[in-house]
Amino acid sequence: MADTQPDSPPSLYAAREPIFPKKVYGKFRNLKWIIMAVTLGIYYLTPWIRWDRGPSLPDQAVLLDLANRRFYFFWIEIWPHEFYFVAGLLVMAGLGLFLFTSALGRVWCGYACPQTVWTDLFILVERWIEGDRNARLRLHRQKKLDARKIRLRLTKWITWLVIAAATGGAWVFYFTDAPTLLVDLFTLNAHPIAYTTIAVLTGTTFFFGGFAREQICIYACPWPRIQAAMMDEDTLTVGYREWRGEPRKNSPEVKAGAEQGDCIDCMACVNVCPVGIDIRDGQQMECITCALCIDACDDIMAKIGKPRGLIDYMALTDEENERKGGTPKPVIKHVLRPRTILYTSLWSLVGVGLLFALFIRSDIDMTVAPVRNPTFVTMSDGSIRNTYEVRLRNKHGEDRPFQISVKGDDPSIRLQLEGTPYATVDVPADSIKLQRVYLIAPPSSGAAEAERTEVRLWVEDITNGERAYEDTFFNGRSN
């Protein structure tokens, strides 16, 4: 009897075929080199910039001081209660991403995304060591593992590993004093968290930039699936002028006698693509709009005497107009349209709001927390006493004397500080001082008899007269 076992289902997994982009020259490639140099320079060098803030404060220009809960950015110091500045910057980053995507497609992905920048760097190293595309393809397809292949692979991997380690090392320098940490790392005196962080970032950078590459963009990153909501028919993105390029050389139409288009099917656009797609197949989720295919195609068009721009930044509306013999819109009309103007306006409003909040914020501050257990205490003379935990913030780079006072609906309420007979307390530089404060109401006063009385605690910097306040309540015996 014949075997009636059903065939096994086809595999849903396809093994990755490595992509070896070819070297290309042109304005977009040069722009990518410039952006790579600038972004990598900022990332690696920023922790080493010094900024004098005074004797008691760190002199690192950019520092995320988690131990002391501070964020230093040149002359700006962000405290934990001012996290809204960080939230505002994140909102601005999101709106900026929406704006650039709406105007120019995935321009962030193609030029400034860390995955793109480090992958570009790793490919550059790979090209220096193993050669251009054809040489790397031959080495990849070579089955025999000879001494030359081992030497080239080890040299490449070791160089990648050094770059990855520098990447992880640079990251931890943002969280503590960079020169001190560097010495501690090499003398094995650094905290285990530093070594662990460097190891994790080294491993992920080595794998993402060296092996995963376009797989991160296609499968791990959510942005390709979100970008469609940010784009419309007027968005400028990399596209192929099909009306001009088709039918291609050696196509059935040309062999049947049709007039050949400008595309000679040289595959230059495909060979330089870092994600391995053919832009002539139309818009694709994988395309990161790096525009290297434009440089490659323009070079071929110049060699065969055809106009440049067969592959170019273009909008769908332009493509339709050009098919009918019209001319494309000016770039400014694509960039300035209701959607981009809305994103720009929102981005600007958030930025102006943050700047306004930054310039009006005080260098002293206070928070008041009433002690709830007990709500009040009856003194031996019948007076009612409430206790408060007051946190005084001194954002100056030097010690400052702060004077605390009280003002309320009942003027008979008096103030007393724990540990001192005076109403003045010294607050150390760039720190928070916890001070216990007592408010006392006489036995027959309205505050003592009422359930609650509104009061306002004031703090004044005696050095320069700067003041801050916070409202709270005084609890009487009727509670």
mmCIF file of N, CA, C and O in Angstrom, residues 345-429:
data_model
loop_
_atom_site.group_PDB
_atom_site.id
_atom_site.type_symbol
_atom_site.label_atom_id
_atom_site.label_comp_id
_atom_site.label_asym_id
_atom_site.label_seq_id
_atom_site.Cartn_x
_atom_site.Cartn_y
_atom_site.Cartn_z
ATOM 1 N N SER A 345 5.130 73.496 14.464
ATOM 2 C CA SER A 345 4.524 74.374 15.471
ATOM 3 C C SER A 345 4.506 73.707 16.842
ATOM 4 O O SER A 345 4.860 74.331 17.858
ATOM 5 N N LEU A 346 4.106 72.441 16.881
ATOM 6 C CA LEU A 346 4.083 71.723 18.163
ATOM 7 C C LEU A 346 5.485 71.587 18.741
ATOM 8 O O LEU A 346 5.712 71.774 19.938
ATOM 9 N N TRP A 347 6.434 71.257 17.876
ATOM 10 C CA TRP A 347 7.834 71.117 18.305
ATOM 11 C C TRP A 347 8.341 72.437 18.878
ATOM 12 O O TRP A 347 8.996 72.468 19.925
ATOM 13 N N SER A 348 8.032 73.530 18.204
ATOM 14 C CA SER A 348 8.488 74.849 18.655
ATOM 15 C C SER A 348 7.828 75.242 19.977
ATOM 16 O O SER A 348 8.482 75.807 20.865
ATOM 17 N N LEU A 349 6.548 74.946 20.117
ATOM 18 C CA LEU A 349 5.847 75.287 21.353
ATOM 19 C C LEU A 349 6.448 74.560 22.550
ATOM 20 O O LEU A 349 6.654 75.157 23.614
ATOM 21 N N VAL A 350 6.735 73.281 22.369
ATOM 22 C CA VAL A 350 7.345 72.525 23.468
ATOM 23 C C VAL A 350 8.732 73.091 23.791
ATOM 24 O O VAL A 350 9.094 73.266 24.963
ATOM 25 N N GLY A 351 9.508 73.400 22.745
ATOM 26 C CA GLY A 351 10.837 73.952 22.959
ATOM 27 C C GLY A 351 10.803 75.294 23.664
ATOM 28 O O GLY A 351 11.576 75.541 24.613
ATOM 29 N N VAL A 352 9.915 76.179 23.237
ATOM 30 C CA VAL A 352 9.794 77.490 23.884
ATOM 31 C C VAL A 352 9.339 77.323 25.334
ATOM 32 O O VAL A 352 9.830 78.018 26.240
ATOM 33 N N GLY A 353 8.409 76.390 25.557
ATOM 34 C CA GLY A 353 7.951 76.143 26.926
ATOM 35 C C GLY A 353 9.076 75.665 27.824
ATOM 36 O O GLY A 353 9.196 76.105 28.976
ATOM 37 N N LEU A 354 9.925 74.785 27.327
ATOM 38 C CA LEU A 354 11.059 74.301 28.121
ATOM 39 C C LEU A 354 12.056 75.414 28.401
ATOM 40 O O LEU A 354 12.587 75.529 29.521
ATOM 41 N N LEU A 355 12.334 76.235 27.393
ATOM 42 C CA LEU A 355 13.257 77.353 27.600
ATOM 43 C C LEU A 355 12.693 78.335 28.628
ATOM 44 O O LEU A 355 13.426 78.830 29.501
ATOM 45 N N PHE A 356 11.401 78.617 28.534
ATOM 46 C CA PHE A 356 10.774 79.519 29.490
ATOM 47 C C PHE A 356 10.875 78.963 30.906
ATOM 48 O O PHE A 356 11.241 79.672 31.850
ATOM 49 N N ALA A 357 10.565 77.659 31.056
ATOM 50 C CA ALA A 357 10.650 77.031 32.380
ATOM 51 C C ALA A 357 12.082 77.021 32.894
ATOM 52 O O ALA A 357 12.326 77.157 34.105
ATOM 53 N N LEU A 358 13.041 76.879 31.977
ATOM 54 C CA LEU A 358 14.452 76.836 32.377
ATOM 55 C C LEU A 358 14.918 78.186 32.900
ATOM 56 O O LEU A 358 15.640 78.274 33.897
ATOM 57 N N PHE A 359 14.478 79.263 32.242
ATOM 58 C CA PHE A 359 14.959 80.585 32.614
ATOM 59 C C PHE A 359 14.246 81.155 33.836
ATOM 60 O O PHE A 359 14.804 82.012 34.531
ATOM 61 N N ILE A 360 13.029 80.712 34.119
ATOM 62 C CA ILE A 360 12.313 81.271 35.266
ATOM 63 C C ILE A 360 12.467 80.419 36.523
ATOM 64 O O ILE A 360 12.028 80.833 37.600
ATOM 65 N N ARG A 361 13.075 79.259 36.412
ATOM 66 C CA ARG A 361 13.187 78.412 37.600
ATOM 67 C C ARG A 361 14.113 79.051 38.626
ATOM 68 O O ARG A 361 15.079 79.746 38.293
ATOM 69 N N SER A 362 13.814 78.800 39.882
ATOM 70 C CA SER A 362 14.558 79.402 40.980
ATOM 71 C C SER A 362 15.740 78.527 41.367
ATOM 72 O O SER A 362 15.708 77.303 41.195
ATOM 73 N N ASP A 363 16.790 79.167 41.929
ATOM 74 C CA ASP A 363 17.948 78.421 42.404
ATOM 75 C C ASP A 363 17.761 77.917 43.824
ATOM 76 O O ASP A 363 18.641 77.243 44.364
ATOM 77 N N ILE A 364 16.638 78.265 44.444
ATOM 78 C CA ILE A 364 16.276 77.674 45.731
ATOM 79 C C ILE A 364 14.869 77.115 45.606
ATOM 80 O O ILE A 364 14.073 77.561 44.784
ATOM 81 N N ASP A 365 14.576 76.131 46.433
ATOM 82 C CA ASP A 365 13.272 75.492 46.355
ATOM 83 C C ASP A 365 13.005 74.798 47.673
ATOM 84 O O ASP A 365 13.925 74.568 48.483
ATOM 85 N N MET A 366 11.747 74.448 47.888
ATOM 86 C CA MET A 366 11.394 73.752 49.112
ATOM 87 C C MET A 366 10.178 72.873 48.875
ATOM 88 O O MET A 366 9.351 73.149 47.997
ATOM 89 N N THR A 367 10.083 71.793 49.622
ATOM 90 C CA THR A 367 8.881 70.967 49.674
ATOM 91 C C THR A 367 8.528 70.769 51.142
ATOM 92 O O THR A 367 9.413 70.630 52.002
ATOM 93 N N VAL A 368 7.230 70.739 51.427
ATOM 94 C CA VAL A 368 6.747 70.639 52.799
ATOM 95 C C VAL A 368 5.859 69.413 52.914
ATOM 96 O O VAL A 368 4.902 69.246 52.143
ATOM 97 N N ALA A 369 6.169 68.559 53.874
ATOM 98 C CA ALA A 369 5.376 67.351 54.109
ATOM 99 C C ALA A 369 4.949 67.323 55.576
ATOM 100 O O ALA A 369 5.792 67.124 56.475
ATOM 101 N N PRO A 370 3.651 67.532 55.885
ATOM 102 C CA PRO A 370 3.190 67.472 57.283
ATOM 103 C C PRO A 370 3.366 66.061 57.856
ATOM 104 O O PRO A 370 3.136 65.062 57.176
ATOM 105 N N VAL A 371 3.785 65.993 59.098
ATOM 106 C CA VAL A 371 3.896 64.713 59.790
ATOM 107 C C VAL A 371 2.502 64.313 60.257
ATOM 108 O O VAL A 371 1.856 65.045 61.015
ATOM 109 N N ARG A 372 2.015 63.155 59.815
ATOM 110 C CA ARG A 372 0.624 62.759 60.054
ATOM 111 C C ARG A 372 0.430 61.947 61.335
ATOM 112 O O ARG A 372 -0.708 61.703 61.740
ATOM 113 N N ASN A 373 1.495 61.499 61.940
ATOM 114 C CA ASN A 373 1.339 60.644 63.121
ATOM 115 C C ASN A 373 2.240 61.168 64.246
ATOM 116 O O ASN A 373 3.442 60.904 64.269
ATOM 117 N N PRO A 374 1.698 61.978 65.172
ATOM 118 C CA PRO A 374 0.282 62.380 65.262
ATOM 119 C C PRO A 374 0.016 63.609 64.399
ATOM 120 O O PRO A 374 0.935 64.302 63.979
ATOM 121 N N THR A 375 -1.281 63.885 64.173
ATOM 122 C CA THR A 375 -1.652 65.044 63.375
ATOM 123 C C THR A 375 -1.250 66.338 64.070
ATOM 124 O O THR A 375 -0.790 67.277 63.425
ATOM 125 N N PHE A 376 -1.412 66.396 65.389
ATOM 126 C CA PHE A 376 -0.973 67.563 66.176
ATOM 127 C C PHE A 376 -0.661 67.077 67.580
ATOM 128 O O PHE A 376 -1.051 65.978 67.994
ATOM 129 N N VAL A 377 0.041 67.919 68.307
ATOM 130 C CA VAL A 377 0.407 67.623 69.699
ATOM 131 C C VAL A 377 -0.057 68.786 70.569
ATOM 132 O O VAL A 377 0.149 69.960 70.221
ATOM 133 N N THR A 378 -0.705 68.465 71.718
ATOM 134 C CA THR A 378 -1.112 69.493 72.676
ATOM 135 C C THR A 378 0.008 69.685 73.691
ATOM 136 O O THR A 378 0.406 68.735 74.389
ATOM 137 N N MET A 379 0.549 70.897 73.766
ATOM 138 C CA MET A 379 1.651 71.198 74.670
ATOM 139 C C MET A 379 1.141 71.355 76.102
ATOM 140 O O MET A 379 -0.077 71.423 76.362
ATOM 141 N N SER A 380 2.066 71.445 77.056
ATOM 142 C CA SER A 380 1.692 71.565 78.479
ATOM 143 C C SER A 380 0.933 72.839 78.778
ATOM 144 O O SER A 380 0.119 72.895 79.716
ATOM 145 N N ASP A 381 1.164 73.900 77.990
ATOM 146 C CA ASP A 381 0.447 75.152 78.210
ATOM 147 C C ASP A 381 -0.846 75.238 77.401
ATOM 148 O O ASP A 381 -1.496 76.285 77.354
ATOM 149 N N GLY A 382 -1.229 74.140 76.725
ATOM 150 C CA GLY A 382 -2.448 74.108 75.934
ATOM 151 C C GLY A 382 -2.259 74.500 74.475
ATOM 152 O O GLY A 382 -3.210 74.443 73.682
ATOM 153 N N SER A 383 -1.051 74.906 74.095
ATOM 154 C CA SER A 383 -0.777 75.256 72.691
ATOM 155 C C SER A 383 -0.845 74.015 71.805
ATOM 156 O O SER A 383 -0.608 72.883 72.264
ATOM 157 N N ILE A 384 -1.178 74.243 70.551
ATOM 158 C CA ILE A 384 -1.250 73.155 69.566
ATOM 159 C C ILE A 384 -0.030 73.245 68.650
ATOM 160 O O ILE A 384 0.268 74.311 68.096
ATOM 161 N N ARG A 385 0.664 72.114 68.513
ATOM 162 C CA ARG A 385 1.873 72.098 67.680
ATOM 163 C C ARG A 385 1.708 71.111 66.531
ATOM 164 O O ARG A 385 1.290 69.969 66.750
ATOM 165 N N ASN A 386 2.014 71.562 65.334
ATOM 166 C CA ASN A 386 2.091 70.700 64.138
ATOM 167 C C ASN A 386 3.546 70.557 63.709
ATOM 168 O O ASN A 386 4.350 71.497 63.857
ATOM 169 N N THR A 387 3.874 69.385 63.187
ATOM 170 C CA THR A 387 5.253 69.100 62.763
ATOM 171 C C THR A 387 5.295 68.908 61.247
ATOM 172 O O THR A 387 4.401 68.275 60.672
ATOM 173 N N TYR A 388 6.341 69.442 60.631
ATOM 174 C CA TYR A 388 6.500 69.363 59.176
ATOM 175 C C TYR A 388 7.938 68.955 58.835
ATOM 176 O O TYR A 388 8.889 69.378 59.504
ATOM 177 N N GLU A 389 8.060 68.118 57.794
ATOM 178 C CA GLU A 389 9.375 67.807 57.233
ATOM 179 C C GLU A 389 9.580 68.713 56.023
ATOM 180 O O GLU A 389 8.867 68.593 55.018
ATOM 181 N N VAL A 390 10.530 69.622 56.117
ATOM 182 C CA VAL A 390 10.789 70.597 55.054
ATOM 183 C C VAL A 390 12.117 70.259 54.384
ATOM 184 O O VAL A 390 13.150 70.158 55.067
ATOM 185 N N ARG A 391 12.064 70.070 53.079
ATOM 186 C CA ARG A 391 13.284 69.832 52.301
ATOM 187 C C ARG A 391 13.667 71.122 51.586
ATOM 188 O O ARG A 391 12.924 71.621 50.753
ATOM 189 N N LEU A 392 14.845 71.612 51.910
ATOM 190 C CA LEU A 392 15.359 72.848 51.343
ATOM 191 C C LEU A 392 16.392 72.525 50.269
ATOM 192 O O LEU A 392 17.365 71.806 50.540
ATOM 193 N N ARG A 393 16.178 73.033 49.081
ATOM 194 C CA ARG A 393 17.096 72.763 47.973
ATOM 195 C C ARG A 393 17.937 73.994 47.687
ATOM 196 O O ARG A 393 17.406 75.075 47.417
ATOM 197 N N ASN A 394 19.244 73.811 47.726
ATOM 198 C CA ASN A 394 20.175 74.868 47.368
ATOM 199 C C ASN A 394 20.877 74.463 46.077
ATOM 200 O O ASN A 394 21.724 73.570 46.070
ATOM 201 N N LYS A 395 20.524 75.092 44.970
ATOM 202 C CA LYS A 395 21.092 74.740 43.677
ATOM 203 C C LYS A 395 22.348 75.538 43.343
ATOM 204 O O LYS A 395 22.895 75.389 42.248
ATOM 205 N N HIS A 396 22.797 76.367 44.275
ATOM 206 C CA HIS A 396 24.014 77.137 44.058
ATOM 207 C C HIS A 396 25.249 76.260 44.298
ATOM 208 O O HIS A 396 25.178 75.228 44.971
ATOM 209 N N GLY A 397 26.367 76.703 43.805
ATOM 210 C CA GLY A 397 27.615 75.972 43.990
ATOM 211 C C GLY A 397 28.338 76.322 45.266
ATOM 212 O O GLY A 397 29.525 76.021 45.406
ATOM 213 N N GLU A 398 27.658 76.960 46.223
ATOM 214 C CA GLU A 398 28.255 77.333 47.503
ATOM 215 C C GLU A 398 27.194 77.231 48.590
ATOM 216 O O GLU A 398 25.994 77.249 48.318
ATOM 217 N N ASP A 399 27.646 77.092 49.834
ATOM 218 C CA ASP A 399 26.719 77.035 50.967
ATOM 219 C C ASP A 399 25.939 78.344 51.062
ATOM 220 O O ASP A 399 26.499 79.430 50.848
ATOM 221 N N ARG A 400 24.663 78.254 51.421
ATOM 222 C CA ARG A 400 23.831 79.447 51.542
ATOM 223 C C ARG A 400 23.006 79.381 52.838
ATOM 224 O O ARG A 400 22.475 78.312 53.184
ATOM 225 N N PRO A 401 22.859 80.528 53.535
ATOM 226 C CA PRO A 401 21.954 80.578 54.715
ATOM 227 C C PRO A 401 20.522 80.837 54.256
ATOM 228 O O PRO A 401 20.251 81.794 53.517
ATOM 229 N N PHE A 402 19.593 79.962 54.671
ATOM 230 C CA PHE A 402 18.186 80.092 54.322
ATOM 231 C C PHE A 402 17.396 80.474 55.574
ATOM 232 O O PHE A 402 17.578 79.874 56.643
ATOM 233 N N GLN A 403 16.517 81.452 55.420
ATOM 234 C CA GLN A 403 15.638 81.857 56.524
ATOM 235 C C GLN A 403 14.221 81.373 56.228
ATOM 236 O O GLN A 403 13.700 81.597 55.138
ATOM 237 N N ILE A 404 13.617 80.709 57.214
ATOM 238 C CA ILE A 404 12.271 80.155 57.056
ATOM 239 C C ILE A 404 11.304 81.010 57.870
ATOM 240 O O ILE A 404 11.588 81.391 59.014
ATOM 241 N N SER A 405 10.149 81.317 57.293
ATOM 242 C CA SER A 405 9.111 82.091 57.982
ATOM 243 C C SER A 405 7.751 81.525 57.627
ATOM 244 O O SER A 405 7.621 80.719 56.695
ATOM 245 N N VAL A 406 6.720 81.951 58.366
ATOM 246 C CA VAL A 406 5.369 81.448 58.145
ATOM 247 C C VAL A 406 4.404 82.623 58.049
ATOM 248 O O VAL A 406 4.573 83.657 58.707
ATOM 249 N N LYS A 407 3.414 82.469 57.194
ATOM 250 C CA LYS A 407 2.352 83.449 57.069
ATOM 251 C C LYS A 407 1.062 82.690 56.842
ATOM 252 O O LYS A 407 1.016 81.768 56.021
ATOM 253 N N GLY A 408 -0.004 83.040 57.586
ATOM 254 C CA GLY A 408 -1.252 82.323 57.437
ATOM 255 C C GLY A 408 -2.456 83.163 57.798
ATOM 256 O O GLY A 408 -2.344 84.361 58.112
ATOM 257 N N ASP A 409 -3.610 82.524 57.787
ATOM 258 C CA ASP A 409 -4.847 83.227 58.127
ATOM 259 C C ASP A 409 -4.855 83.669 59.588
ATOM 260 O O ASP A 409 -5.514 84.648 59.952
ATOM 261 N N ASP A 410 -4.146 82.920 60.414
ATOM 262 C CA ASP A 410 -4.057 83.277 61.837
ATOM 263 C C ASP A 410 -2.638 83.780 62.112
ATOM 264 O O ASP A 410 -1.692 83.002 62.127
ATOM 265 N N PRO A 411 -2.464 85.072 62.354
ATOM 266 C CA PRO A 411 -1.109 85.619 62.550
ATOM 267 C C PRO A 411 -0.452 85.201 63.863
ATOM 268 O O PRO A 411 0.740 85.449 64.064
ATOM 269 N N SER A 412 -1.202 84.562 64.750
ATOM 270 C CA SER A 412 -0.618 84.160 66.033
ATOM 271 C C SER A 412 0.228 82.896 65.929
ATOM 272 O O SER A 412 0.929 82.539 66.875
ATOM 273 N N ILE A 413 0.154 82.208 64.791
ATOM 274 C CA ILE A 413 0.961 80.995 64.619
ATOM 275 C C ILE A 413 2.432 81.383 64.555
ATOM 276 O O ILE A 413 2.819 82.282 63.800
ATOM 277 N N ARG A 414 3.243 80.734 65.362
ATOM 278 C CA ARG A 414 4.680 81.015 65.344
ATOM 279 C C ARG A 414 5.449 79.776 64.882
ATOM 280 O O ARG A 414 4.956 78.652 64.928
ATOM 281 N N LEU A 415 6.684 80.026 64.442
ATOM 282 C CA LEU A 415 7.510 78.972 63.823
ATOM 283 C C LEU A 415 8.716 78.676 64.710
ATOM 284 O O LEU A 415 9.289 79.587 65.331
ATOM 285 N N GLN A 416 9.096 77.410 64.735
ATOM 286 C CA GLN A 416 10.282 76.988 65.482
ATOM 287 C C GLN A 416 10.994 75.901 64.687
ATOM 288 O O GLN A 416 10.353 74.993 64.140
ATOM 289 N N LEU A 417 12.326 76.007 64.615
ATOM 290 C CA LEU A 417 13.133 75.005 63.902
ATOM 291 C C LEU A 417 13.766 74.046 64.883
ATOM 292 O O LEU A 417 14.247 74.457 65.949
ATOM 293 N N GLU A 418 13.784 72.788 64.527
ATOM 294 C CA GLU A 418 14.413 71.785 65.385
ATOM 295 C C GLU A 418 15.929 71.938 65.327
ATOM 296 O O GLU A 418 16.524 72.054 64.248
ATOM 297 N N GLY A 419 16.563 71.950 66.518
ATOM 298 C CA GLY A 419 18.022 71.989 66.578
ATOM 299 C C GLY A 419 18.620 73.366 66.616
ATOM 300 O O GLY A 419 19.848 73.504 66.705
ATOM 301 N N THR A 420 17.825 74.412 66.512
ATOM 302 C CA THR A 420 18.361 75.769 66.546
ATOM 303 C C THR A 420 17.289 76.721 67.064
ATOM 304 O O THR A 420 16.103 76.568 66.743
ATOM 305 N N PRO A 421 17.694 77.709 67.872
ATOM 306 C CA PRO A 421 16.705 78.703 68.348
ATOM 307 C C PRO A 421 16.399 79.778 67.314
ATOM 308 O O PRO A 421 15.542 80.625 67.541
ATOM 309 N N TYR A 422 17.108 79.734 66.186
ATOM 310 C CA TYR A 422 16.924 80.768 65.162
ATOM 311 C C TYR A 422 16.056 80.233 64.024
ATOM 312 O O TYR A 422 15.787 79.045 63.912
ATOM 313 N N ALA A 423 15.633 81.164 63.165
ATOM 314 C CA ALA A 423 14.822 80.773 62.007
ATOM 315 C C ALA A 423 15.676 80.617 60.761
ATOM 316 O O ALA A 423 15.146 80.572 59.651
ATOM 317 N N THR A 424 17.008 80.546 60.951
ATOM 318 C CA THR A 424 17.937 80.443 59.834
ATOM 319 C C THR A 424 18.675 79.116 59.901
ATOM 320 O O THR A 424 19.056 78.645 60.979
ATOM 321 N N VAL A 425 18.883 78.514 58.725
ATOM 322 C CA VAL A 425 19.588 77.249 58.641
ATOM 323 C C VAL A 425 20.522 77.296 57.441
ATOM 324 O O VAL A 425 20.194 77.886 56.401
ATOM 325 N N ASP A 426 21.714 76.751 57.585
ATOM 326 C CA ASP A 426 22.689 76.707 56.497
ATOM 327 C C ASP A 426 22.456 75.458 55.651
ATOM 328 O O ASP A 426 22.398 74.337 56.184
ATOM 329 N N VAL A 427 22.338 75.647 54.339
ATOM 330 C CA VAL A 427 22.130 74.541 53.410
ATOM 331 C C VAL A 427 23.393 74.373 52.575
ATOM 332 O O VAL A 427 23.837 75.338 51.926
ATOM 333 N N PRO A 428 23.991 73.182 52.565
ATOM 334 C CA PRO A 428 25.220 72.980 51.794
ATOM 335 C C PRO A 428 25.011 73.199 50.298
ATOM 336 O O PRO A 428 23.882 73.152 49.787
ATOM 337 N N ALA A 429 26.108 73.427 49.593
ATOM 338 C CA ALA A 429 26.062 73.699 48.158
ATOM 339 C C ALA A 429 25.496 72.513 47.387
ATOM 340 O O ALA A 429 25.822 71.357 47.681
#
